[in-house]
Structures are given as structure tokens and as C-alpha cells.
Coordinates of C-alpha atoms in Angstrom, one line a residue:
M1 CA 47.6 -44.1 -17.8
S2 CA 45.2 -40.9 -17.2
H3 CA 46.9 -37.4 -15.9
L4 CA 45.6 -35.2 -12.9
S5 CA 46.4 -31.9 -11.0
V6 CA 46.3 -31.9 -7.5
F7 CA 45.4 -29.4 -4.6
G8 CA 45.1 -30.5 -1.2
D9 CA 43.8 -33.2 -1.6
R10 CA 41.6 -32.3 -4.7
C11 CA 41.9 -34.1 -7.9
R12 CA 41.6 -32.8 -11.6
V13 CA 41.4 -35.7 -13.7
V14 CA 41.7 -34.9 -17.5
G15 CA 40.0 -38.4 -19.8
R16 CA 39.0 -40.0 -16.4
V17 CA 36.6 -38.7 -13.3
A18 CA 38.2 -39.7 -9.8
V19 CA 37.4 -39.0 -6.3
L20 CA 39.9 -39.3 -3.1
A21 CA 39.6 -43.0 -1.5
G22 CA 42.5 -41.7 0.9
R23 CA 45.5 -41.2 1.7
V24 CA 48.2 -43.9 3.0
C25 CA 52.1 -42.8 4.2
G26 CA 51.8 -39.3 1.7
Q27 CA 50.8 -40.9 -1.2
R28 CA 46.8 -40.4 -2.8
Y29 CA 44.9 -43.4 -3.8
L30 CA 41.7 -42.7 -5.7
K31 CA 38.7 -44.5 -7.2
S32 CA 36.3 -44.2 -10.0
A33 CA 33.8 -45.6 -12.0
L34 CA 36.5 -47.1 -13.9
G35 CA 38.3 -48.5 -11.2
L36 CA 41.2 -48.5 -8.3
Y37 CA 44.1 -45.9 -9.3
V38 CA 47.1 -45.2 -7.0
L39 CA 48.5 -41.3 -7.2
W40 CA 51.6 -39.9 -7.1
R41 CA 53.2 -36.9 -7.1
N42 CA 56.3 -34.9 -9.4
Q43 CA 56.9 -31.4 -9.7
F44 CA 55.2 -31.2 -12.9
G45 CA 51.8 -32.6 -11.5
S46 CA 50.7 -36.3 -10.8
T47 CA 50.1 -39.4 -12.6
L48 CA 47.0 -41.9 -11.9
S49 CA 47.5 -45.5 -13.0
R50 CA 44.4 -47.8 -13.0
S51 CA 44.9 -51.5 -12.0
N52 CA 41.5 -53.8 -12.1
A53 CA 43.5 -56.6 -10.2
S54 CA 41.6 -58.3 -7.3
C55 CA 43.8 -57.1 -3.7
A56 CA 46.0 -59.2 -1.4
V57 CA 46.3 -58.2 1.8
A58 CA 50.0 -59.4 3.0
P59 CA 50.6 -61.1 6.7
F60 CA 52.2 -58.9 9.7
D61 CA 55.7 -59.5 9.1
D62 CA 58.7 -57.8 8.8
K63 CA 57.5 -55.7 6.1
T64 CA 54.3 -54.3 8.4
R65 CA 55.5 -50.4 9.1
L66 CA 54.6 -49.3 12.8
S67 CA 52.5 -45.9 13.0
L68 CA 52.6 -44.0 16.5
S69 CA 50.1 -41.1 17.7
P70 CA 50.2 -38.7 18.9
G71 CA 53.1 -37.5 16.5
F72 CA 55.7 -35.0 18.7
P73 CA 53.4 -34.5 21.6
T74 CA 54.1 -31.3 24.2
A75 CA 53.3 -32.0 27.8
A76 CA 53.6 -30.0 31.2
P77 CA 56.2 -31.6 33.8
G78 CA 55.0 -33.6 36.6
T79 CA 52.4 -34.7 34.5
T80 CA 50.8 -38.3 33.4
G81 CA 48.3 -38.6 30.1
V82 CA 49.9 -38.4 26.9
Q83 CA 48.5 -41.7 25.7
F84 CA 50.5 -42.9 22.5
T85 CA 49.4 -45.8 20.6
A86 CA 50.6 -48.1 17.6
V87 CA 49.0 -49.3 14.7
G88 CA 50.8 -52.0 12.5
V89 CA 50.0 -50.6 8.9
T90 CA 50.1 -53.7 6.3
S91 CA 50.2 -52.9 2.1
I92 CA 47.5 -53.7 0.3
S93 CA 48.4 -54.5 -3.2
G94 CA 47.3 -55.5 -7.1
F95 CA 48.9 -56.5 -9.8
G96 CA 52.4 -56.2 -10.3
G97 CA 52.7 -55.3 -6.5
M98 CA 51.3 -52.2 -7.5
P99 CA 50.2 -50.4 -3.6
L100 CA 46.4 -49.8 -4.3
G101 CA 45.8 -49.4 0.1
T102 CA 46.8 -50.6 3.7
T103 CA 45.1 -52.4 6.1
S104 CA 46.2 -51.9 9.8
Q105 CA 46.1 -53.2 13.8
D106 CA 46.1 -52.1 16.8
L107 CA 49.4 -53.1 18.5
T108 CA 49.3 -50.3 21.4
H109 CA 50.1 -53.3 23.8
Q110 CA 51.8 -55.7 21.7
V111 CA 54.6 -53.3 21.2
T112 CA 57.8 -52.7 23.2
W113 CA 57.8 -48.7 24.4
T114 CA 61.0 -47.1 25.5
S115 CA 61.9 -43.7 26.2
S116 CA 65.3 -42.2 25.1
A117 CA 65.3 -39.8 28.1
P118 CA 63.8 -41.4 31.3
T119 CA 64.9 -38.6 33.2
V120 CA 63.0 -36.5 30.9
A121 CA 59.6 -39.1 30.5
T122 CA 58.7 -42.0 31.4
I123 CA 56.8 -44.6 29.2
D124 CA 55.2 -47.9 30.6
S125 CA 53.9 -50.9 29.0
S126 CA 50.6 -49.4 27.4
G127 CA 52.2 -46.2 26.1
L128 CA 51.1 -44.1 28.6
V129 CA 53.5 -41.5 29.1
T130 CA 55.1 -39.9 32.9
T131 CA 56.7 -36.2 32.7
H132 CA 59.4 -35.3 35.4
T133 CA 61.8 -32.5 33.6
S134 CA 61.8 -30.2 31.1
G135 CA 63.3 -31.6 28.3
Q136 CA 62.8 -34.0 24.8
T137 CA 63.0 -37.7 24.5
T138 CA 62.5 -40.2 22.3
I139 CA 59.5 -42.5 22.2
T140 CA 60.6 -45.7 20.4
A141 CA 57.6 -48.1 19.7
S142 CA 58.9 -51.9 18.3
Y143 CA 57.3 -55.0 17.3
Q144 CA 59.7 -58.0 16.0
S145 CA 61.4 -55.7 13.3
A146 CA 59.6 -53.0 12.8
S147 CA 59.8 -49.7 14.8
A148 CA 59.2 -46.3 14.7
M149 CA 60.1 -43.4 16.8
T150 CA 58.5 -39.7 17.9
T151 CA 60.0 -36.8 20.0
L152 CA 57.8 -35.4 23.0
F153 CA 58.9 -32.2 24.2
V154 CA 58.4 -31.3 28.2
G155 CA 58.2 -27.9 29.0
N156 CA 55.4 -25.2 29.7
F157 CA 54.4 -24.4 26.9
P158 CA 50.9 -22.0 25.6
Q159 CA 47.9 -24.3 25.5
F160 CA 45.3 -24.8 22.8
V161 CA 42.1 -25.5 24.5
S162 CA 38.7 -26.6 22.4
T163 CA 35.6 -24.2 21.7
G164 CA 32.6 -24.5 19.8
V165 CA 31.8 -27.4 17.4
M166 CA 30.9 -25.8 13.3
T167 CA 27.5 -27.0 12.5
I168 CA 29.2 -29.9 9.8
A169 CA 32.6 -31.2 9.3
R170 CA 34.5 -29.3 6.7
Q171 CA 38.0 -28.7 4.6
G172 CA 38.7 -26.4 2.3
A173 CA 36.8 -24.1 3.3
T174 CA 37.4 -20.5 3.4
A175 CA 37.0 -18.1 6.7
T176 CA 37.2 -14.6 7.2
L177 CA 37.2 -12.0 10.6
L178 CA 34.3 -9.8 9.5
N179 CA 34.7 -6.4 10.8
S180 CA 32.4 -7.2 14.2
G181 CA 34.7 -9.4 15.0
K182 CA 33.3 -12.6 14.5
V183 CA 34.8 -15.0 11.4
L184 CA 32.8 -16.1 8.5
V185 CA 33.6 -20.0 7.4
A186 CA 32.2 -21.0 3.9
G187 CA 31.9 -24.1 1.7
G188 CA 34.8 -26.1 1.5
E189 CA 34.4 -30.2 1.5
T190 CA 32.0 -32.0 4.1
P191 CA 31.4 -36.2 3.9
G192 CA 28.2 -35.1 1.9
G193 CA 30.4 -33.4 -1.1
E194 CA 31.5 -29.6 -1.4
T195 CA 28.6 -27.8 0.2
A196 CA 27.0 -23.8 -0.2
S197 CA 26.6 -24.0 3.6
A198 CA 28.0 -21.5 5.5
E199 CA 28.6 -20.0 9.2
V200 CA 29.6 -17.8 12.0
Y201 CA 31.6 -17.9 14.9
D202 CA 31.0 -15.4 17.4
P203 CA 34.2 -15.5 20.0
S204 CA 32.4 -13.6 22.7
S205 CA 29.8 -16.7 22.7
G206 CA 32.6 -19.4 21.3
T207 CA 29.6 -20.9 19.4
F208 CA 29.0 -21.5 15.6
S209 CA 25.7 -20.3 14.2
S210 CA 24.4 -20.9 10.9
V211 CA 24.0 -18.6 8.2
G212 CA 22.5 -18.2 4.6
N213 CA 23.9 -20.6 1.7
M214 CA 26.3 -19.3 -1.0
T215 CA 24.6 -19.4 -4.6
I216 CA 26.1 -22.7 -5.2
S217 CA 28.6 -25.5 -3.9
R218 CA 31.8 -24.9 -3.7
A219 CA 35.3 -25.6 -2.3
G220 CA 38.6 -24.7 -2.4
A221 CA 37.2 -21.3 -3.0
R222 CA 39.0 -17.7 -2.2
A223 CA 37.5 -15.2 0.5
T224 CA 38.7 -11.6 0.8
L225 CA 36.9 -9.1 2.8
L226 CA 36.3 -6.2 0.6
N227 CA 37.2 -2.3 2.0
N228 CA 33.1 -2.0 2.4
G229 CA 32.9 -5.2 4.9
K230 CA 31.7 -7.7 2.4
V231 CA 33.0 -10.2 2.0
L232 CA 34.2 -11.8 -2.2
I233 CA 34.2 -15.4 -2.6
L234 CA 35.8 -17.1 -5.7
G235 CA 36.6 -20.1 -7.8
G236 CA 37.0 -23.1 -6.4
T237 CA 35.0 -26.1 -8.0
N238 CA 31.9 -28.5 -7.0
S239 CA 31.9 -31.0 -9.6
I240 CA 33.2 -34.5 -9.2
G241 CA 35.9 -34.1 -12.4
L242 CA 37.0 -31.1 -10.5
V243 CA 37.0 -28.4 -13.1
G244 CA 37.4 -24.6 -11.5
L245 CA 34.6 -22.6 -11.1
T246 CA 34.3 -18.9 -13.1
S247 CA 31.7 -17.7 -10.5
A248 CA 32.0 -15.3 -7.5
E249 CA 29.3 -14.1 -4.7
L250 CA 29.2 -11.5 -2.0
Y251 CA 28.2 -11.7 1.4
D252 CA 26.6 -9.1 3.8
P253 CA 26.9 -9.2 7.0
S254 CA 24.4 -6.6 7.5
T255 CA 21.6 -9.4 6.2
G256 CA 23.7 -12.7 6.5
T257 CA 22.9 -13.5 2.6
F258 CA 25.2 -14.1 -0.2
S259 CA 24.3 -12.6 -3.9
A260 CA 26.0 -13.5 -7.1
T261 CA 28.3 -10.9 -8.5
G262 CA 30.5 -11.3 -12.2
S263 CA 31.8 -14.2 -13.5
M264 CA 35.8 -14.9 -13.9
A265 CA 36.6 -15.0 -17.7
V266 CA 38.6 -18.5 -16.7
G267 CA 37.2 -21.2 -14.4
R268 CA 39.6 -21.3 -11.4
N269 CA 40.9 -23.3 -8.7
G270 CA 44.2 -23.5 -6.8
H271 CA 44.2 -20.0 -7.8
T272 CA 45.1 -16.6 -5.3
A273 CA 43.1 -13.6 -4.6
T274 CA 44.5 -10.6 -3.2
L275 CA 43.2 -6.9 -2.2
L276 CA 45.2 -4.4 -3.6
S277 CA 45.4 -0.8 -2.1
N278 CA 43.2 0.3 -4.5
G279 CA 40.3 -1.6 -3.4
K280 CA 40.0 -3.8 -6.1
V281 CA 41.2 -7.4 -5.9
L282 CA 43.3 -9.4 -8.1
V283 CA 43.1 -13.0 -9.6
A284 CA 45.7 -15.0 -10.3
G285 CA 46.4 -18.8 -11.7
G286 CA 45.3 -21.8 -10.6
A287 CA 44.7 -24.9 -12.3
A288 CA 41.9 -23.9 -15.3
P289 CA 40.5 -26.9 -18.5
A290 CA 43.4 -26.3 -20.1
G291 CA 46.0 -27.1 -16.9
E292 CA 48.3 -24.3 -15.2
T293 CA 47.4 -20.9 -15.9
A294 CA 49.2 -18.1 -16.2
S295 CA 45.9 -15.7 -16.6
A296 CA 44.8 -13.4 -14.3
E297 CA 41.9 -10.6 -14.1
V298 CA 40.7 -8.3 -11.4
Y299 CA 37.8 -7.3 -9.6
D300 CA 36.1 -4.3 -8.7
P301 CA 33.8 -3.6 -6.5
S302 CA 32.6 -1.0 -7.4
T303 CA 31.1 -2.5 -10.4
G304 CA 30.7 -6.2 -9.7
T305 CA 33.0 -7.3 -12.8
F306 CA 36.3 -8.5 -13.7
S307 CA 38.6 -7.4 -16.4
V308 CA 41.6 -9.1 -17.8
T309 CA 44.9 -7.8 -16.3
G310 CA 48.4 -9.0 -17.4
S311 CA 49.4 -12.5 -17.5
M312 CA 51.4 -13.8 -15.1
T313 CA 55.4 -15.1 -16.4
V314 CA 54.3 -18.4 -16.1
G315 CA 51.3 -20.8 -15.5
R316 CA 51.3 -21.5 -11.5
Y317 CA 49.1 -22.9 -9.1
V318 CA 48.8 -23.9 -5.8
H319 CA 50.7 -20.8 -4.9
T320 CA 51.2 -17.9 -2.6
A321 CA 50.1 -14.6 -3.2
T322 CA 50.9 -11.3 -0.7
L323 CA 50.3 -8.2 -0.5
L324 CA 53.8 -5.9 -0.2
K325 CA 53.9 -2.7 1.5
N326 CA 54.6 -0.6 -1.8
G327 CA 51.4 -1.8 -3.1
T328 CA 52.7 -4.7 -5.5
V329 CA 51.7 -8.0 -5.4
L330 CA 54.4 -11.2 -4.4
I331 CA 53.7 -14.4 -6.3
A332 CA 56.2 -17.5 -5.5
G333 CA 56.3 -20.8 -6.1
G334 CA 53.7 -23.6 -6.9
V335 CA 53.0 -26.1 -9.8
N336 CA 54.4 -24.7 -13.1
P337 CA 54.9 -26.6 -16.9
A338 CA 58.8 -26.3 -16.0
G339 CA 58.7 -27.7 -12.4
A340 CA 60.9 -24.8 -10.9
A341 CA 61.3 -22.7 -8.4
S342 CA 59.8 -19.2 -9.0
A343 CA 58.5 -15.6 -8.3
E344 CA 57.3 -12.8 -9.8
I345 CA 55.8 -9.2 -9.3
Y346 CA 52.6 -7.6 -10.1
D347 CA 52.4 -3.9 -10.4
P348 CA 48.8 -2.7 -10.2
S349 CA 50.0 0.7 -11.3
T350 CA 50.9 -1.3 -14.5
G351 CA 48.6 -3.9 -14.7
T352 CA 52.2 -6.2 -15.1
F353 CA 54.0 -8.7 -14.0
S354 CA 57.9 -9.3 -14.1
A355 CA 60.3 -12.1 -12.4
T356 CA 61.8 -11.5 -9.5
G357 CA 64.4 -13.7 -7.7
N358 CA 64.0 -17.2 -7.3
P359 CA 63.2 -19.0 -4.5
T360 CA 65.9 -21.0 -2.7
I361 CA 63.8 -23.7 -3.5
F362 CA 60.5 -25.6 -5.7
R363 CA 58.0 -25.5 -3.4
Y364 CA 53.8 -26.0 -3.7
Q365 CA 51.2 -26.1 -0.8
H366 CA 53.2 -23.6 1.1
T367 CA 52.7 -20.6 3.2
A368 CA 53.3 -17.2 3.0
T369 CA 53.1 -14.4 5.5
L370 CA 54.4 -10.7 5.0
L371 CA 56.3 -9.7 8.7
N372 CA 56.3 -6.6 10.6
T373 CA 59.7 -5.9 9.3
G374 CA 58.3 -6.2 5.3
G375 CA 59.6 -9.1 4.5
V376 CA 57.9 -12.4 3.6
L377 CA 58.3 -16.0 4.8
L378 CA 57.2 -18.7 3.0
I379 CA 56.9 -21.4 5.2
G380 CA 57.2 -25.9 4.0
G381 CA 55.0 -27.2 1.6
I382 CA 56.0 -29.9 -1.0
T383 CA 59.5 -30.3 -2.7
E384 CA 60.2 -32.0 -6.2
H385 CA 60.6 -34.7 -5.2
S386 CA 57.0 -35.2 -3.5
Q387 CA 58.9 -34.6 -0.1
D388 CA 57.1 -32.7 2.4
T389 CA 59.7 -30.0 3.5
S390 CA 60.8 -28.4 6.9
S391 CA 62.6 -25.3 5.0
A392 CA 61.6 -22.0 5.3
E393 CA 62.7 -19.0 3.5
L394 CA 62.5 -14.8 3.6
Y395 CA 61.8 -12.5 0.9
D396 CA 63.3 -9.3 0.9
P397 CA 61.4 -6.9 -1.4
A398 CA 63.9 -4.2 -0.9
S399 CA 67.0 -6.4 -3.1
G400 CA 64.0 -9.1 -5.0
T401 CA 65.8 -12.3 -3.3
F402 CA 64.6 -15.0 -1.1
S403 CA 67.2 -16.7 1.2
A404 CA 67.1 -19.4 3.6
T405 CA 65.7 -19.2 7.7
G406 CA 65.9 -21.5 9.7
S407 CA 63.7 -25.1 9.6
M408 CA 60.8 -26.5 11.3
L409 CA 61.7 -29.2 13.4
I410 CA 59.3 -30.9 11.0
S411 CA 58.5 -30.8 7.5
R412 CA 54.6 -29.9 7.1
A413 CA 52.2 -28.7 3.6
E414 CA 49.0 -28.0 4.1
H415 CA 49.5 -26.5 7.3
T416 CA 48.0 -23.0 8.2
A417 CA 50.6 -19.9 9.2
A418 CA 49.3 -17.2 11.2
L419 CA 50.8 -13.7 12.0
L420 CA 50.3 -12.9 15.7
N421 CA 49.9 -9.9 17.8
D422 CA 53.5 -9.9 18.9
G423 CA 55.2 -10.4 15.5
E424 CA 55.9 -14.2 15.4
V425 CA 54.2 -17.0 13.1
L426 CA 52.4 -19.7 14.8
V427 CA 52.6 -22.6 12.3
A428 CA 50.1 -24.9 13.0
G429 CA 49.4 -28.5 11.4
G430 CA 50.1 -30.5 8.2
S431 CA 51.5 -33.3 6.8
L432 CA 51.0 -36.0 8.4
G433 CA 48.4 -35.2 11.4
Y434 CA 50.9 -33.3 13.6
N435 CA 50.2 -32.4 17.2
V436 CA 53.1 -30.2 18.2
A437 CA 52.8 -26.3 16.6
E438 CA 55.5 -24.2 16.4
L439 CA 56.8 -20.4 16.4
Y440 CA 59.3 -18.6 14.0
D441 CA 61.1 -15.2 15.5
P442 CA 61.8 -12.9 12.8
T443 CA 64.1 -11.9 15.6
S444 CA 66.5 -15.2 15.6
G445 CA 65.2 -16.3 12.9
Q446 CA 64.2 -20.0 14.2
F447 CA 61.1 -22.2 15.1
T448 CA 60.5 -23.5 18.6
V449 CA 58.4 -25.9 19.9
N450 CA 55.1 -24.2 20.8
G451 CA 52.5 -26.4 22.1
S452 CA 50.3 -29.2 20.9
L453 CA 47.2 -29.1 19.3
V454 CA 43.7 -30.3 20.7
N455 CA 43.1 -32.6 17.6
P456 CA 46.5 -33.0 14.7
R457 CA 44.8 -31.5 12.3
L458 CA 45.7 -30.1 7.9
Q459 CA 43.4 -28.4 4.8
H460 CA 42.1 -26.2 8.3
T461 CA 41.3 -22.7 8.4
A462 CA 43.3 -20.3 11.0
T463 CA 42.5 -16.8 11.8
R464 CA 43.8 -14.2 14.5
L465 CA 40.6 -12.7 16.3
I466 CA 40.0 -9.3 17.5
N467 CA 41.4 -10.8 20.8
G468 CA 44.7 -11.6 19.4
T469 CA 43.9 -15.7 19.9
I470 CA 44.1 -17.8 16.9
L471 CA 41.3 -19.6 15.6
L472 CA 42.0 -22.9 14.2
A473 CA 38.9 -25.4 12.4
G474 CA 37.9 -27.8 9.8
G475 CA 40.3 -29.6 7.8
F476 CA 41.1 -33.5 8.8
V477 CA 41.8 -35.1 11.9
F478 CA 44.3 -37.7 12.4
L479 CA 42.8 -40.4 15.1
S480 CA 44.8 -44.0 15.7
S481 CA 46.1 -43.1 11.9
Q482 CA 42.9 -43.0 10.4
E483 CA 42.5 -39.5 8.3
S484 CA 38.7 -38.4 9.1
L485 CA 36.6 -34.6 8.7
T486 CA 35.9 -32.7 11.7
A487 CA 34.0 -30.2 13.2
S488 CA 35.8 -29.5 16.0
A489 CA 37.9 -26.1 16.4
E490 CA 40.0 -25.4 18.3
L491 CA 42.1 -21.8 20.5
Y492 CA 45.5 -20.8 20.5
Q493 CA 46.0 -17.7 23.3
P494 CA 49.7 -16.7 22.6
S495 CA 51.8 -15.7 25.6
S496 CA 52.7 -12.0 24.4
L497 CA 50.7 -9.3 22.3
I498 CA 53.4 -6.5 22.1
P499 CA 56.4 -7.3 19.5
A500 CA 59.7 -7.5 21.0
G501 CA 60.8 -4.4 22.2
L502 CA 57.9 -1.9 20.8
V503 CA 58.0 1.4 22.6
S504 CA 55.5 3.0 21.2
I505 CA 53.2 3.4 18.0
A506 CA 52.3 5.8 15.5
V507 CA 48.8 6.0 13.7
T508 CA 48.9 7.6 10.2
P509 CA 47.3 9.9 8.7
A510 CA 47.1 11.4 11.8
N511 CA 43.4 13.1 11.1
P512 CA 42.2 12.0 7.7
S513 CA 38.6 13.0 6.4
I514 CA 36.5 10.8 4.2
A515 CA 33.5 11.4 2.2
V516 CA 30.6 8.2 3.5
G517 CA 31.0 4.8 1.3
T518 CA 34.8 5.5 1.2
S519 CA 37.9 3.8 2.8
Q520 CA 41.3 4.8 3.8
S521 CA 43.4 2.6 4.5
M522 CA 45.3 3.6 8.0
I523 CA 49.3 2.5 8.8
A524 CA 50.7 1.9 11.9
N525 CA 54.3 2.7 12.6
G526 CA 56.3 1.4 15.2
T527 CA 59.1 2.7 16.8
L528 CA 61.3 -0.1 18.4
S529 CA 63.8 0.4 21.8
D530 CA 67.0 0.9 19.1
G531 CA 64.9 3.6 17.5
S532 CA 64.3 1.9 14.5
V533 CA 60.8 1.9 12.6
Q534 CA 58.2 -0.6 11.5
R535 CA 55.4 -1.1 9.8
L536 CA 53.2 -2.7 12.0
A537 CA 51.5 -6.1 10.0
S538 CA 51.1 -7.5 13.0
V539 CA 48.7 -5.1 15.2
T540 CA 44.8 -4.9 15.7
W541 CA 42.4 -2.0 14.9
S542 CA 39.3 -0.4 16.1
S543 CA 37.0 2.2 16.1
S544 CA 34.9 4.0 19.0
N545 CA 32.0 4.3 16.7
A546 CA 31.8 1.6 14.4
A547 CA 28.5 3.2 13.1
I548 CA 30.5 5.9 12.4
A549 CA 33.7 4.2 10.3
S550 CA 34.5 0.4 10.5
I551 CA 38.0 -0.8 10.2
S552 CA 39.2 -4.1 9.2
N553 CA 41.3 -6.4 10.8
D554 CA 41.4 -10.1 8.5
A555 CA 44.5 -11.4 7.0
S556 CA 43.4 -10.7 3.4
N557 CA 42.5 -7.2 4.4
S558 CA 44.0 -4.9 7.2
G559 CA 43.7 -1.5 8.1
V560 CA 41.0 -0.1 6.1
A561 CA 38.8 2.2 7.1
F562 CA 35.2 2.5 5.7
G563 CA 32.8 5.3 6.2
I564 CA 29.4 4.7 7.1
T565 CA 27.8 7.6 8.4
A566 CA 28.7 11.4 9.3
G567 CA 30.6 11.8 11.8
T568 CA 34.0 11.7 13.8
T569 CA 35.6 8.8 15.6
T570 CA 39.3 7.3 16.4
I571 CA 40.6 4.8 14.9
T572 CA 43.5 3.0 17.2
A573 CA 45.7 0.6 16.5
T574 CA 47.0 -2.2 19.4
A575 CA 49.7 -4.7 20.4
G576 CA 48.9 -5.7 23.9
S577 CA 49.6 -2.4 25.8
V578 CA 51.3 -0.5 23.6
S579 CA 48.2 1.1 21.1
G580 CA 48.4 4.3 19.2
S581 CA 45.2 6.3 17.5
A582 CA 44.2 9.0 14.9
T583 CA 41.2 10.6 14.4
L584 CA 38.8 10.1 11.0
S585 CA 35.8 12.0 9.6
A586 CA 33.3 10.9 7.5
Q587 CA 31.3 13.7 5.6

């Protein structure tokens, strides 16, 4: 028996070399030169067990499991077009009944289809749905003694639409909104393995085009937009053994090329990288050769070097890191040796970590989003029972505590969460390929159904563009219950760009002056109809003269102006039709 650590679908095997073979019903199956393995997870890591036995395929009988797709779709009233498929999945077993995989058969035309609310929608014998009125209905497929069900939501939901296709299918890539408004997608896992390739998405044309390659292939890396407009990409893996990389590199948008920069002290995968208020980058945790690491280091763009900083209170990987409005960093969740729910705060002024309140549950492969309120929303992930969760919780920096908030409709991990211009959070993809997207409303603390993805996907990227739309790209997609890499991309257009009750925006500092080659963090304070003021994280920034000073909008770095040449420019923060501005001088 061997032990390994898992980040998404990537594994680091201690003592054995393994690569991913597939995934069935939430279990991950791996293969290696030493035989066929089955993987299961617990809060302390993961275990890999080997079998050399021949496989036996069970007949389609009362043990057959049905799988339906699409999962949790949406449709407009009075339409026909949602086509359900039913696949019978039967286990492949080896010595001692060990599960080694599955075989499948299309049973769409053999099952019996029913709708629990025929006034909302009906379904014919081929699985084709006709919708009637807004509401929801349970769609059930029955075959002999097996059955499966999902929920169909009928209403006038916002739509996801396809956009250009990437030059190559990839998952585990990075996606960074450049100051030009284009999106850099770099690295990841492709059908041929980890890649050094990179490409740029142009929203004006809706197309992807190749740029220079990275210095090395890497998947699972972290990317941070620096104040000077370059992108720092670090860590990840490019080996079958999935050992974390120490190397880092910079992408220069002006040349479209990558160049090496200083290396980290520790190879990392499943780590975090957070731009600090001083322009440096905090790199924390991850899976290192010796296991989960508590070590952290800081990258200084002015010198191109990393230096060791204080260590976390516990080693962890596949956790989250969020820059709070006071300049400290919240580290939350992740796999750790104790398998416990924990969080901590990094203080850049002292270079130290200290414990804060614990999350309500242990979770990893979740998302963390800074809200306009200043709180941090943790969504989904995997719990100590190796189950995806629908739960969500809020961290309050003022009290240093977590509290539960509304739960999602479905359980998710390996999903994305994007802050919209109106302050709500779009949750898309993840888990077993659900189509339905959900929207979290910070005012009510509830999630609601919000349309269907063009392709159910996980381990993809989500980027808010300058115009407020969300770009979802790559990842794994599920078609007929089969998982495959995709080069497809799609766009989500929010129905509103204005936070509820927003009256005005004031930008501070009002008339900053900076030296060319230096930066200035800008703040957008929104006044609401009740008289309260929020520091808005959801605005879109613009510069009236980008040749004088640029302004950042990426989730990793938003609202930082950088002086390029001497002159003056107007810096504007916008949320829909509400905006505020300040005049910046570069000298």
C-alpha cells in the first residue's frame, strides 16, 4: 500500500509513480507501471491500493447504477429542447471485489421517464422535455430496480453563451485579466500532459490566440498580476510524480513572452499566491516533497527574488488565501496533518501568522471570495468524510469568526466563484458536471438558481472581464457521463451590474501624485441608500489615458494604478451606471 496527496485530479505518490486513469462516482482511479490502483480520500490525505487481479464485468442487473445528464439543468418556459440521457454504469471488480472501474451502456430509450410536476414540464419516452410554466420538477429515470433523478428548473434565467475555442484543451491552467482587458491563459494539463503553452483571449473579437511559451511546462501553478502589469507564475508540477516546482517566471504583455525569475526555497503544488498591499507576493503552504508544508515566502518584484517569511501555524495545501481590506491575509481550510478545520491570519508588517477563529467545518478544494462587506465567503469543497459539500460560511474580520450562511442547491468542489459587479457571487461547475449555476446574494445570505452552463465543467477558470461578463474556460466537461478535457469557453452576462442600493461612488485618494514606475492603490467607497458606506471590491477600474498610468482589474490585483509616463489621467471606478473618479498625476 502506498500513500499520496491529491490536488484536484493530480496526485503525488510517495514511493510509487502513478497517473490519473479516470474518475467514477466521486472516486479517483489511477494506473501506473506497477499495476492498477484505486484511490480513496480522507481528511489526512489519500490512500492508494494496488491490485494485479483480472477484471470482471458485472451484468446489468439490480446492482446497475443509473447516471443522468444534464445534471440540474435550466430551461425557459414554453420550450422544447432539454434532452436527458440515461447511462447504466456497472462496476468492474478485481480480487476480493475491489472496484477497479466501470463499464457503461446508453439506456436513454430503455428507461421509463417521469416528471413530478407535469404542469411545469413533461418528458417523453426518449427523454426530451417540454416546459410549460416557471417552477421546478423532479425528472426520474427508472430501469428495472434501478432509478436516478435530477431537478429541472424552469424560468427566465440569464444565459451562458459559447465564445471562441482555446488553441488546446486544458485544465489546471491559470487565467489572469491583463491591464489591456485581455485574458492570459497559461499552462495546465492537456491531452499530451503538462504544457508550457499560453494563449490570450480578446473580448473584442471573442477569440483566443497563442503567445510565447512559458520557460517550462507546468500545471496547478498560481498566477498573480503584479503592479507593473506583468504576471508572476510560480510552482505547480510537470512530472509524473507530481513533485512541486520551485521555479517561477514572468509574463510581459508588451512582448508576449515569458522569462525566468528567482526560484522559491521550496517546491510547491496546491499552494496559494497573494499580492500584498506593498506589491510583494505571499506564497504559502502547498504540497512539498516532505508532505504538507507550513512554510511561506515572499516574492519581491523589485529584486526578482523570494525570501523566507514566518511559517503558518500548520502545514496545509489546497487551501485558500484572501487579502483582507486591512492588508492582512486570511488563510482558510485545506488538507492538514490534523484533518481539522482551521484558519489563520498573515500580518505583512510582522511577517508572522497567527490563528484566528476556526471555520464551521473542515473543507478543502473550496473557494474564497472577498465581498463588498469586507467579509470572506467560503463555498463548497470536500469535507472530512471525502464528500463534496453544499455548505457555505462567512468570515468576519472584525470578530475573527466564521458563521454559517445559506447552502447551495447542490454540493460542489473544483468549481469557481466569481464576484460580479453587483456584489453577488456566481458559482459555476464543479463536482460531477452539473449544468446549473448559482448566485449568492450577500444581502439575503441565500443561493438561487441562475441558468445553465453551455458545458458542465470542473477545474476550469473563471475571469470577470472589463465589461462585467464572466469568462469560463477549459477544464473537464461531462458528456454522456464521460469526463474529458475541453478547449471550449463560454460567457455569462449578469442581469445587473449595480450593487443593491448603491447611490454613489467616491474614489480615494482624490488627487494622487506618483512617480513614474511606482504604484498607487485606489479605493472605491460606495454609499448605499441607507447611508452606509462599503469599500467596493466589485467595481471595474479604468484609466482615461493608459499611456500615462494603467489600472488593474484582475481578481488577484484590483484597483492599483501604475505610473508609465509623466502626465495626468482620470481614474474611474464603475458599477453599472454608477461611477466615481479621481485625477492621478504621474511625474
